[in-house]
């Protein structure tokens, strides 16, 4: 009989595809020494009782309470790490004003390693406490702070993807916060890649460096071309913003005569390792381009309300089989919880479906067939994010990384409630207070 590092005994929910969630009322999630789910054993299997007995003898059995369930850890595809101190601030301002008066001055502070450590340690701990086991981070221009973010991911055992933000266009970035030139930006990006490699030595969950042009307006053609080449040279993920707002979209058309997706593609920045944030204004040509290239989209429903200028058509992109995950977009998104973004994704899709202008007749008011369900949103928070980052996680399944959360139901049911009812209530009601444990690569991080 194989001895497992940890055996979780209890019920679980895991997405199977966009529309289906598997529920098992009594299972053993068996985790090996490498932090991988070695087996998922159900109550009717022959060795179920033997595995429990062995785990009890070895002190490796974790039995869930009746009101607890196991879920995959969530994957946050879009976090501006240095903006954490500004979460919930100035969301009533236009995007350009929000950037110039609030965001850029804050990000410039991350030249200071002590300040960066203070902020990033708290951010990573907070995200883990909210059930986020994997996060795709924008860092800042300065590598001093970026390396502190890498260290925080490693020390708290979060699966981190971190990018040195590149912004070298003097016409669109402040003189106190930008890369001095395209050459400096490219050299600093390459240096960051090598420094992360050093920090990853002997780490069970290495941090992945990410090529990170902030967005088209902040970058020169020279730097975009160079970043595309670096991504290819080191076979690295790429992240940026794409079709996020009328302003960004208009800038691409005015300066390049084409949409930002086409421009990024020309520079080799749309690959099957790319994650583009927001996409509220993607058109059919862009969507086809994303599908053809294997690009993932970080759907950030809370921040899109403030800065997206439109509702992201999640149902449409899912039906087109484009990779879509969820992002909090701290600090354009005010809350670090993916659960909150699950809820907002559903609400925003309902508004897109039914429309918002009461002066328009009901048959013309909305984009019908646009509403998503809790199952769709749960899929995006888990499998969708994992596919976007090409990770074998996001599911409770043999061979997948044991990135998990154990949550308890918030309220009693006062009567009969089926498994599907429980699932929906967990999606709508869970806060950080109901998340009891979080596990990454088989290690309890909370």
CSV table of C-alpha atoms in Angstrom, one decimal:
chain,number,residue,atom,x,y,z
A,1,UNK,CA,0.0,0.0,0.0
A,2,UNK,CA,1.4,3.4,-1.1
A,3,UNK,CA,2.0,5.9,1.7
A,4,UNK,CA,0.7,9.4,0.7
A,5,UNK,CA,2.0,12.6,2.1
A,6,UNK,CA,-1.6,13.8,2.7
A,7,UNK,CA,-5.0,12.3,2.3
A,8,UNK,CA,-8.0,14.7,2.3
A,9,UNK,CA,-11.2,12.9,3.2
A,10,UNK,CA,-14.4,14.7,2.2
A,11,UNK,CA,-16.6,16.0,-0.6
A,12,UNK,CA,-15.4,18.2,-3.4
A,13,UNK,CA,-16.5,20.2,-6.5
A,14,UNK,CA,-14.4,20.5,-9.6
A,15,UNK,CA,-15.2,21.9,-13.0
A,16,UNK,CA,-15.2,19.4,-15.9
A,17,UNK,CA,-15.8,21.8,-18.7
A,18,UNK,CA,-17.4,25.2,-19.2
A,19,UNK,CA,-20.9,23.9,-18.2
A,20,UNK,CA,-20.4,20.9,-15.9
A,21,UNK,CA,-19.2,20.6,-12.4
A,22,UNK,CA,-18.3,17.2,-10.9
A,23,UNK,CA,-19.5,16.7,-7.3
A,24,UNK,CA,-18.3,13.8,-5.2
A,25,UNK,CA,-19.9,13.4,-1.7
A,26,UNK,CA,-17.2,11.1,-0.2
A,27,UNK,CA,-13.7,10.9,-1.6
A,28,UNK,CA,-10.1,10.6,-0.7
A,29,UNK,CA,-7.8,13.1,-2.4
A,30,UNK,CA,-4.4,11.4,-2.1
A,31,UNK,CA,-1.4,13.7,-2.5
A,32,UNK,CA,2.2,12.5,-3.1
A,33,UNK,CA,5.5,13.8,-1.8
A,34,UNK,CA,5.8,16.0,-4.9
A,35,UNK,CA,2.6,17.8,-4.2
A,36,UNK,CA,0.7,16.1,-7.0
A,37,UNK,CA,-2.7,14.5,-6.7
A,38,UNK,CA,-1.7,10.8,-7.0
A,39,UNK,CA,-5.2,9.4,-6.9
A,40,UNK,CA,-8.8,10.4,-6.2
A,41,UNK,CA,-10.5,7.5,-4.5
A,42,UNK,CA,-14.2,7.2,-4.2
A,43,UNK,CA,-16.1,5.4,-1.4
A,44,UNK,CA,-17.1,2.5,-3.6
A,45,UNK,CA,-13.5,1.6,-4.6
A,46,UNK,CA,-12.0,-1.5,-3.1
A,47,UNK,CA,-9.1,0.1,-1.3
A,48,UNK,CA,-11.0,3.1,0.1
A,49,UNK,CA,-11.1,1.8,3.7
A,50,UNK,CA,-7.5,0.6,3.6
A,51,UNK,CA,-6.2,4.0,2.5
A,52,UNK,CA,-8.1,5.6,5.3
A,53,UNK,CA,-6.7,3.2,7.9
A,54,UNK,CA,-3.1,3.6,6.6
A,55,UNK,CA,-3.4,7.4,6.6
A,56,UNK,CA,-4.7,7.3,10.2
A,57,UNK,CA,-1.8,5.2,11.2
A,58,UNK,CA,0.8,7.5,9.6
A,59,UNK,CA,-0.9,10.7,10.7
A,60,UNK,CA,-1.5,11.9,7.2
A,61,UNK,CA,-5.3,11.9,7.2
A,62,UNK,CA,-7.2,15.2,7.1
A,63,UNK,CA,-10.9,14.6,7.5
A,64,UNK,CA,-13.2,17.4,6.6
A,65,UNK,CA,-16.2,18.5,8.7
A,66,UNK,CA,-19.7,18.0,7.4
A,67,UNK,CA,-20.0,21.6,6.3
A,68,UNK,CA,-16.6,21.7,4.5
A,69,UNK,CA,-15.8,21.1,0.9
A,70,UNK,CA,-12.7,20.9,-1.2
A,71,UNK,CA,-12.3,23.1,-4.3
A,72,UNK,CA,-9.5,23.8,-6.7
A,73,UNK,CA,-7.4,26.8,-5.8
A,74,UNK,CA,-8.3,29.9,-7.9
A,75,UNK,CA,-6.1,31.4,-10.6
A,76,UNK,CA,-5.9,35.2,-10.8
A,77,UNK,CA,-4.8,36.2,-14.3
A,78,UNK,CA,-4.3,39.9,-13.7
A,79,UNK,CA,-2.9,41.6,-10.6
A,80,UNK,CA,-1.0,44.9,-10.6
A,81,UNK,CA,1.0,44.1,-7.5
A,82,UNK,CA,2.4,47.6,-6.8
A,83,UNK,CA,-1.1,49.0,-6.9
A,84,UNK,CA,-2.3,47.1,-3.8
A,85,UNK,CA,-2.1,50.1,-1.5
A,86,UNK,CA,-4.5,51.9,-3.8
A,87,UNK,CA,-7.2,49.2,-3.9
A,88,UNK,CA,-10.6,51.0,-3.8
A,89,UNK,CA,-9.1,54.4,-4.5
A,90,UNK,CA,-10.2,56.9,-7.2
A,91,UNK,CA,-12.3,54.5,-9.1
A,92,UNK,CA,-14.6,57.4,-10.1
A,93,UNK,CA,-11.8,59.1,-12.1
A,94,UNK,CA,-11.2,58.7,-15.9
A,95,UNK,CA,-8.5,56.1,-16.7
A,96,UNK,CA,-5.8,58.6,-17.9
A,97,UNK,CA,-6.4,60.6,-14.7
A,98,UNK,CA,-6.4,57.5,-12.5
A,99,UNK,CA,-3.0,56.5,-14.0
A,100,UNK,CA,-1.3,59.9,-14.0
A,101,UNK,CA,-2.4,61.1,-10.6
A,102,UNK,CA,-2.7,57.9,-8.5
A,103,UNK,CA,-1.2,54.9,-10.2
A,104,UNK,CA,2.1,56.0,-11.6
A,105,UNK,CA,3.2,57.9,-8.5
A,106,UNK,CA,2.5,54.9,-6.4
A,107,UNK,CA,4.3,52.4,-8.7
A,108,UNK,CA,7.4,54.7,-8.7
A,109,UNK,CA,7.8,54.0,-5.0
A,110,UNK,CA,8.8,50.4,-5.6
A,111,UNK,CA,12.4,51.4,-6.2
A,112,UNK,CA,12.6,51.0,-2.4
A,113,UNK,CA,13.1,47.3,-1.5
A,114,UNK,CA,11.9,47.7,2.1
A,115,UNK,CA,8.6,49.3,0.9
A,116,UNK,CA,8.2,46.7,-1.8
A,117,UNK,CA,8.7,43.9,0.7
A,118,UNK,CA,6.2,45.3,3.1
A,119,UNK,CA,3.5,45.6,0.4
A,120,UNK,CA,4.2,42.4,-1.5
A,121,UNK,CA,4.4,40.2,1.6
A,122,UNK,CA,0.9,41.5,2.6
A,123,UNK,CA,-0.5,41.1,-0.9
A,124,UNK,CA,0.6,37.5,-1.4
A,125,UNK,CA,-0.6,36.5,2.0
A,126,UNK,CA,-4.0,38.2,1.3
A,127,UNK,CA,-4.5,36.5,-2.1
A,128,UNK,CA,-3.7,33.1,-0.6
A,129,UNK,CA,-6.1,33.7,2.2
A,130,UNK,CA,-8.7,34.4,-0.4
A,131,UNK,CA,-8.1,31.1,-2.1
A,132,UNK,CA,-5.8,32.3,-4.9
A,133,UNK,CA,-3.1,29.7,-5.3
A,134,UNK,CA,-1.8,31.1,-8.6
A,135,UNK,CA,-1.4,34.7,-9.6
A,136,UNK,CA,-0.2,36.4,-12.8
A,137,UNK,CA,1.4,39.7,-11.6
A,138,UNK,CA,2.4,42.9,-13.3
A,139,UNK,CA,5.3,44.3,-11.3
A,140,UNK,CA,6.7,47.8,-11.7
A,141,UNK,CA,9.4,49.3,-13.9
A,142,UNK,CA,12.1,48.8,-11.3
A,143,UNK,CA,13.5,45.4,-10.7
A,144,UNK,CA,14.4,46.1,-7.1
A,145,UNK,CA,10.8,45.9,-6.2
A,146,UNK,CA,10.0,43.1,-8.7
A,147,UNK,CA,12.5,40.8,-7.1
A,148,UNK,CA,10.9,41.4,-3.7
A,149,UNK,CA,7.6,40.2,-5.3
A,150,UNK,CA,9.3,37.1,-6.5
A,151,UNK,CA,10.7,36.5,-3.0
A,152,UNK,CA,7.2,36.9,-1.5
A,153,UNK,CA,5.7,34.3,-3.8
A,154,UNK,CA,8.5,31.9,-3.0
A,155,UNK,CA,8.4,32.4,0.8
A,156,UNK,CA,4.6,32.1,1.0
A,157,UNK,CA,4.4,29.2,-1.4
A,158,UNK,CA,2.2,30.8,-4.1
A,159,UNK,CA,2.5,29.8,-7.7
A,160,UNK,CA,3.7,33.2,-9.0
A,161,UNK,CA,4.1,34.6,-12.5
A,162,UNK,CA,5.8,38.0,-12.4
A,163,UNK,CA,6.6,40.5,-15.0
A,164,UNK,CA,8.9,43.6,-15.1
A,165,UNK,CA,6.6,46.2,-16.5
A,166,UNK,CA,8.0,47.9,-19.7
A,167,UNK,CA,7.0,51.5,-20.6
A,168,UNK,CA,9.5,53.5,-22.6
A,169,UNK,CA,7.3,55.9,-24.7
A,170,UNK,CA,8.1,59.4,-23.4
A,171,UNK,CA,4.9,60.8,-25.0
A,172,UNK,CA,2.6,58.6,-22.9
A,173,UNK,CA,4.6,58.0,-19.7
A,174,UNK,CA,5.8,60.4,-16.9
A,175,UNK,CA,9.4,61.4,-16.9
A,176,UNK,CA,9.8,60.1,-13.3
A,177,UNK,CA,8.4,56.7,-14.0
A,178,UNK,CA,9.5,55.1,-17.3
A,179,UNK,CA,12.3,53.0,-18.8
A,180,UNK,CA,15.1,55.4,-20.0
A,181,UNK,CA,15.1,53.8,-23.5
A,182,UNK,CA,14.1,50.7,-25.4
A,183,UNK,CA,17.6,49.3,-24.9
A,184,UNK,CA,17.5,49.9,-21.2
A,185,UNK,CA,14.1,48.3,-20.9
A,186,UNK,CA,15.1,45.2,-22.9
A,187,UNK,CA,18.4,44.8,-20.9
A,188,UNK,CA,16.5,45.2,-17.6
A,189,UNK,CA,13.9,42.6,-18.7
A,190,UNK,CA,16.6,40.1,-19.6
A,191,UNK,CA,18.4,40.8,-16.3
A,192,UNK,CA,15.1,40.2,-14.4
A,193,UNK,CA,14.8,36.8,-16.2
A,194,UNK,CA,18.2,35.8,-15.0
A,195,UNK,CA,17.7,37.0,-11.4
A,196,UNK,CA,14.5,35.0,-11.2
A,197,UNK,CA,16.3,31.9,-12.4
A,198,UNK,CA,18.8,32.4,-9.5
A,199,UNK,CA,16.1,32.8,-6.9
A,200,UNK,CA,14.3,29.7,-8.2
A,201,UNK,CA,17.2,27.4,-7.2
A,202,UNK,CA,15.9,24.5,-5.2
A,203,UNK,CA,12.3,25.9,-5.0
A,204,UNK,CA,9.4,23.5,-5.2
A,205,UNK,CA,7.2,26.1,-6.9
A,206,UNK,CA,9.5,28.3,-9.1
A,207,UNK,CA,8.3,31.7,-10.1
A,208,UNK,CA,7.9,32.2,-13.8
A,209,UNK,CA,9.2,35.5,-15.3
A,210,UNK,CA,6.8,37.1,-17.8
A,211,UNK,CA,7.4,39.4,-20.7
A,212,UNK,CA,5.3,42.5,-19.8
A,213,UNK,CA,4.7,45.5,-22.1
A,214,UNK,CA,2.3,47.6,-20.1
A,215,UNK,CA,0.1,48.3,-23.1
A,216,UNK,CA,0.4,49.8,-26.6
A,217,UNK,CA,0.3,53.5,-25.6
A,218,UNK,CA,3.2,53.2,-23.2
A,219,UNK,CA,5.6,51.3,-25.5
A,220,UNK,CA,7.6,52.2,-28.6
A,221,UNK,CA,7.7,49.9,-31.6
A,222,UNK,CA,11.4,49.2,-30.9
A,223,UNK,CA,10.7,47.9,-27.4
A,224,UNK,CA,7.7,45.9,-28.5
A,225,UNK,CA,9.8,44.2,-31.2
A,226,UNK,CA,12.5,43.5,-28.7
A,227,UNK,CA,10.1,42.0,-26.2
A,228,UNK,CA,8.6,39.7,-28.8
A,229,UNK,CA,12.1,38.4,-29.5
A,230,UNK,CA,12.9,37.9,-25.8
A,231,UNK,CA,9.7,36.0,-25.3
A,232,UNK,CA,10.7,33.7,-28.2
A,233,UNK,CA,14.3,33.4,-27.0
A,234,UNK,CA,13.4,32.3,-23.5
A,235,UNK,CA,10.0,30.6,-24.3
A,236,UNK,CA,8.3,32.8,-21.8
A,237,UNK,CA,4.7,33.8,-21.1
A,238,UNK,CA,3.6,37.3,-22.2
A,239,UNK,CA,1.1,39.6,-20.6
A,240,UNK,CA,-0.4,43.0,-21.5
A,241,UNK,CA,-3.6,44.9,-21.9
A,242,UNK,CA,-5.6,44.6,-25.1
A,243,UNK,CA,-8.8,46.4,-26.2
A,244,UNK,CA,-9.4,47.6,-22.7
A,245,UNK,CA,-11.0,51.0,-23.2
A,246,UNK,CA,-12.1,53.4,-25.9
A,247,UNK,CA,-9.0,55.5,-25.2
A,248,UNK,CA,-6.5,52.6,-25.6
A,249,UNK,CA,-8.4,51.3,-28.7
A,250,UNK,CA,-8.5,54.8,-30.2
A,251,UNK,CA,-4.7,55.3,-29.6
A,252,UNK,CA,-3.9,52.1,-31.6
A,253,UNK,CA,-6.1,53.2,-34.5
A,254,UNK,CA,-4.7,56.7,-34.5
A,255,UNK,CA,-1.0,55.9,-34.2
A,256,UNK,CA,-0.8,52.5,-36.0
A,257,UNK,CA,-3.9,52.5,-38.3
A,258,UNK,CA,-5.0,49.2,-36.9
A,259,UNK,CA,-6.3,47.6,-33.7
A,260,UNK,CA,-4.0,46.9,-30.8
A,261,UNK,CA,-4.4,43.1,-31.2
A,262,UNK,CA,-3.0,43.3,-34.7
A,263,UNK,CA,-0.1,45.5,-33.6
A,264,UNK,CA,0.8,43.2,-30.7
A,265,UNK,CA,0.6,40.2,-33.1
A,266,UNK,CA,3.0,41.8,-35.6
A,267,UNK,CA,5.6,42.1,-32.9
A,268,UNK,CA,5.3,38.4,-31.9
A,269,UNK,CA,3.4,39.2,-28.6
A,270,UNK,CA,0.3,37.1,-29.3
A,271,UNK,CA,1.3,33.4,-28.7
A,272,UNK,CA,-0.2,30.4,-26.9
A,273,UNK,CA,1.7,31.7,-23.9
A,274,UNK,CA,0.1,35.2,-24.0
A,275,UNK,CA,-2.6,36.5,-21.6
A,276,UNK,CA,-4.3,39.7,-22.6
A,277,UNK,CA,-6.2,41.6,-19.9
A,278,UNK,CA,-9.8,43.0,-20.2
A,279,UNK,CA,-10.7,42.7,-23.9
A,280,UNK,CA,-14.0,44.5,-23.5
A,281,UNK,CA,-13.8,46.0,-27.0
A,282,UNK,CA,-12.5,42.9,-28.9
A,283,UNK,CA,-14.2,42.5,-32.3
A,284,UNK,CA,-14.8,39.4,-34.3
A,285,UNK,CA,-11.5,39.7,-36.1
A,286,UNK,CA,-9.6,40.1,-32.7
A,287,UNK,CA,-11.4,37.1,-31.3
A,288,UNK,CA,-10.5,34.9,-34.3
A,289,UNK,CA,-6.9,36.1,-34.0
A,290,UNK,CA,-6.8,35.2,-30.3
A,291,UNK,CA,-8.3,31.8,-31.0
A,292,UNK,CA,-5.8,31.1,-33.8
A,293,UNK,CA,-2.8,32.1,-31.7
A,294,UNK,CA,-4.0,30.4,-28.6
A,295,UNK,CA,-4.1,33.6,-26.6
A,296,UNK,CA,-5.8,33.7,-23.2
A,297,UNK,CA,-7.9,36.5,-21.9
A,298,UNK,CA,-8.0,37.8,-18.3
A,299,UNK,CA,-11.6,38.8,-17.7
A,300,UNK,CA,-11.6,41.4,-15.0
A,301,UNK,CA,-15.3,42.0,-14.4
A,302,UNK,CA,-15.0,44.4,-11.4
A,303,UNK,CA,-12.5,46.7,-12.9
A,304,UNK,CA,-14.2,46.6,-16.3
A,305,UNK,CA,-17.2,48.3,-14.6
A,306,UNK,CA,-14.9,51.3,-13.9
A,307,UNK,CA,-12.5,51.4,-16.9
A,308,UNK,CA,-13.6,48.9,-19.5
A,309,UNK,CA,-16.1,51.1,-21.3
A,310,UNK,CA,-18.2,48.0,-22.2
A,311,UNK,CA,-19.1,44.6,-20.8
A,312,UNK,CA,-16.8,41.7,-21.8
A,313,UNK,CA,-18.7,39.1,-23.8
A,314,UNK,CA,-17.6,36.1,-21.8
A,315,UNK,CA,-20.2,33.8,-23.1
A,316,UNK,CA,-19.3,34.6,-26.7
A,317,UNK,CA,-15.6,34.0,-26.2
A,318,UNK,CA,-16.2,30.8,-24.3
A,319,UNK,CA,-18.5,29.5,-27.1
A,320,UNK,CA,-15.7,30.4,-29.6
A,321,UNK,CA,-13.3,28.2,-27.5
A,322,UNK,CA,-11.0,31.1,-26.7
A,323,UNK,CA,-9.1,30.6,-23.4
A,324,UNK,CA,-10.7,32.8,-20.7
A,325,UNK,CA,-9.9,33.1,-17.0
A,326,UNK,CA,-10.6,35.6,-14.3
A,327,UNK,CA,-8.6,38.5,-12.9
A,328,UNK,CA,-9.0,40.8,-10.0
A,329,UNK,CA,-7.1,43.6,-11.6
A,330,UNK,CA,-5.9,45.1,-8.4
A,331,UNK,CA,-6.3,48.1,-8.0
A,332,UNK,CA,-8.7,48.8,-10.9
A,333,UNK,CA,-10.5,46.0,-9.1
A,334,UNK,CA,-11.0,46.9,-5.5
A,335,UNK,CA,-11.3,43.4,-4.1
A,336,UNK,CA,-8.6,40.7,-3.9
A,337,UNK,CA,-11.2,37.9,-4.0
A,338,UNK,CA,-11.8,35.9,-7.1
A,339,UNK,CA,-15.1,34.9,-5.6
A,340,UNK,CA,-16.2,38.5,-5.8
A,341,UNK,CA,-15.2,38.5,-9.5
A,342,UNK,CA,-17.1,35.3,-10.1
A,343,UNK,CA,-20.2,37.1,-8.8
A,344,UNK,CA,-19.5,40.3,-10.8
A,345,UNK,CA,-18.9,38.3,-14.0
A,346,UNK,CA,-22.3,36.7,-13.7
A,347,UNK,CA,-24.0,40.1,-12.9
A,348,UNK,CA,-22.3,41.9,-15.7
A,349,UNK,CA,-23.2,39.2,-18.2
A,350,UNK,CA,-26.9,39.5,-17.1
A,351,UNK,CA,-26.7,43.2,-17.8
A,352,UNK,CA,-25.2,42.6,-21.2
A,353,UNK,CA,-27.9,40.0,-21.9
A,354,UNK,CA,-30.9,42.1,-20.8
A,355,UNK,CA,-29.5,45.6,-21.5
A,356,UNK,CA,-29.4,48.6,-19.2
A,357,UNK,CA,-31.2,51.4,-21.0
A,358,UNK,CA,-34.9,51.4,-20.1
A,359,UNK,CA,-35.7,53.8,-23.0
A,360,UNK,CA,-34.9,51.0,-25.5
A,361,UNK,CA,-37.6,48.4,-26.1
A,362,UNK,CA,-36.9,45.0,-24.4
A,363,UNK,CA,-36.4,43.1,-27.7
A,364,UNK,CA,-33.6,45.5,-28.6
A,365,UNK,CA,-32.2,46.4,-25.2
A,366,UNK,CA,-29.6,43.6,-24.7
A,367,UNK,CA,-27.3,41.2,-26.4
A,368,UNK,CA,-29.4,38.1,-25.9
A,369,UNK,CA,-27.8,34.7,-25.1
A,370,UNK,CA,-24.9,36.6,-23.3
A,371,UNK,CA,-25.6,35.5,-19.7
A,372,UNK,CA,-23.2,33.1,-18.0
A,373,UNK,CA,-23.9,30.8,-15.0
A,374,UNK,CA,-22.0,30.1,-11.8
A,375,UNK,CA,-20.6,27.0,-13.4
A,376,UNK,CA,-19.2,29.0,-16.3
A,377,UNK,CA,-17.6,31.5,-13.9
A,378,UNK,CA,-16.2,28.7,-11.7
A,379,UNK,CA,-14.7,27.1,-14.9
A,380,UNK,CA,-13.0,30.4,-15.7
A,381,UNK,CA,-11.6,30.8,-12.2
A,382,UNK,CA,-10.0,27.3,-12.3
A,383,UNK,CA,-9.6,25.5,-15.6
A,384,UNK,CA,-9.8,28.6,-17.7
A,385,UNK,CA,-7.0,30.2,-15.8
A,386,UNK,CA,-4.9,27.1,-15.9
A,387,UNK,CA,-5.3,26.7,-19.6
A,388,UNK,CA,-4.3,30.3,-20.1
A,389,UNK,CA,-1.1,29.7,-18.2
A,390,UNK,CA,-0.5,26.2,-19.6
A,391,UNK,CA,-0.6,24.7,-16.1
A,392,UNK,CA,-1.6,21.2,-15.0
A,393,UNK,CA,-3.7,22.5,-12.1
A,394,UNK,CA,-7.2,23.9,-11.6
A,395,UNK,CA,-8.9,20.5,-11.2
A,396,UNK,CA,-9.2,17.8,-8.6
A,397,UNK,CA,-7.8,15.1,-10.8
A,398,UNK,CA,-5.1,12.6,-10.8
A,399,UNK,CA,-1.8,14.0,-12.1
A,400,UNK,CA,-2.7,17.6,-11.3
A,401,UNK,CA,-0.9,19.8,-8.8
A,402,UNK,CA,-2.6,19.8,-5.4
A,403,UNK,CA,-3.5,23.5,-5.4
A,404,UNK,CA,-6.7,23.4,-3.3
A,405,UNK,CA,-8.9,25.3,-0.9
A,406,UNK,CA,-11.1,23.9,1.8
A,407,UNK,CA,-14.1,26.1,2.5
A,408,UNK,CA,-17.1,25.8,4.8
A,409,UNK,CA,-20.7,26.8,4.0
A,410,UNK,CA,-21.5,30.2,5.3
A,411,UNK,CA,-25.1,29.7,6.5
A,412,UNK,CA,-27.2,26.7,7.6
A,413,UNK,CA,-29.8,25.4,5.1
A,414,UNK,CA,-32.6,24.7,7.6
A,415,UNK,CA,-33.7,21.7,5.5
A,416,UNK,CA,-33.0,19.8,2.3
A,417,UNK,CA,-30.4,21.2,-0.1
A,418,UNK,CA,-29.0,19.3,-3.0
A,419,UNK,CA,-25.3,19.4,-4.1
A,420,UNK,CA,-26.0,21.8,-7.0
A,421,UNK,CA,-27.7,24.2,-4.5
A,422,UNK,CA,-24.8,24.0,-2.2
A,423,UNK,CA,-22.4,24.7,-5.1
A,424,UNK,CA,-24.2,27.9,-6.1
A,425,UNK,CA,-24.4,29.1,-2.5
A,426,UNK,CA,-20.7,28.6,-2.1
A,427,UNK,CA,-20.0,30.6,-5.2
A,428,UNK,CA,-22.2,33.5,-4.1
A,429,UNK,CA,-21.6,33.6,-0.4
A,430,UNK,CA,-17.9,32.6,0.3
A,431,UNK,CA,-15.7,35.3,1.7
A,432,UNK,CA,-12.2,35.0,3.2
A,433,UNK,CA,-13.8,34.1,6.5
A,434,UNK,CA,-15.2,30.8,5.1
A,435,UNK,CA,-11.9,29.7,3.5
A,436,UNK,CA,-10.4,27.5,6.2
A,437,UNK,CA,-7.3,26.1,4.4
A,438,UNK,CA,-5.4,26.7,1.2
A,439,UNK,CA,-2.9,24.3,-0.3
A,440,UNK,CA,-0.3,24.9,-3.0
A,441,UNK,CA,1.6,22.0,-4.5
A,442,UNK,CA,0.5,19.8,-1.6
A,443,UNK,CA,1.7,22.3,1.1
A,444,UNK,CA,-0.7,24.1,3.4
A,445,UNK,CA,-0.1,27.8,2.8
A,446,UNK,CA,-3.0,28.8,5.0
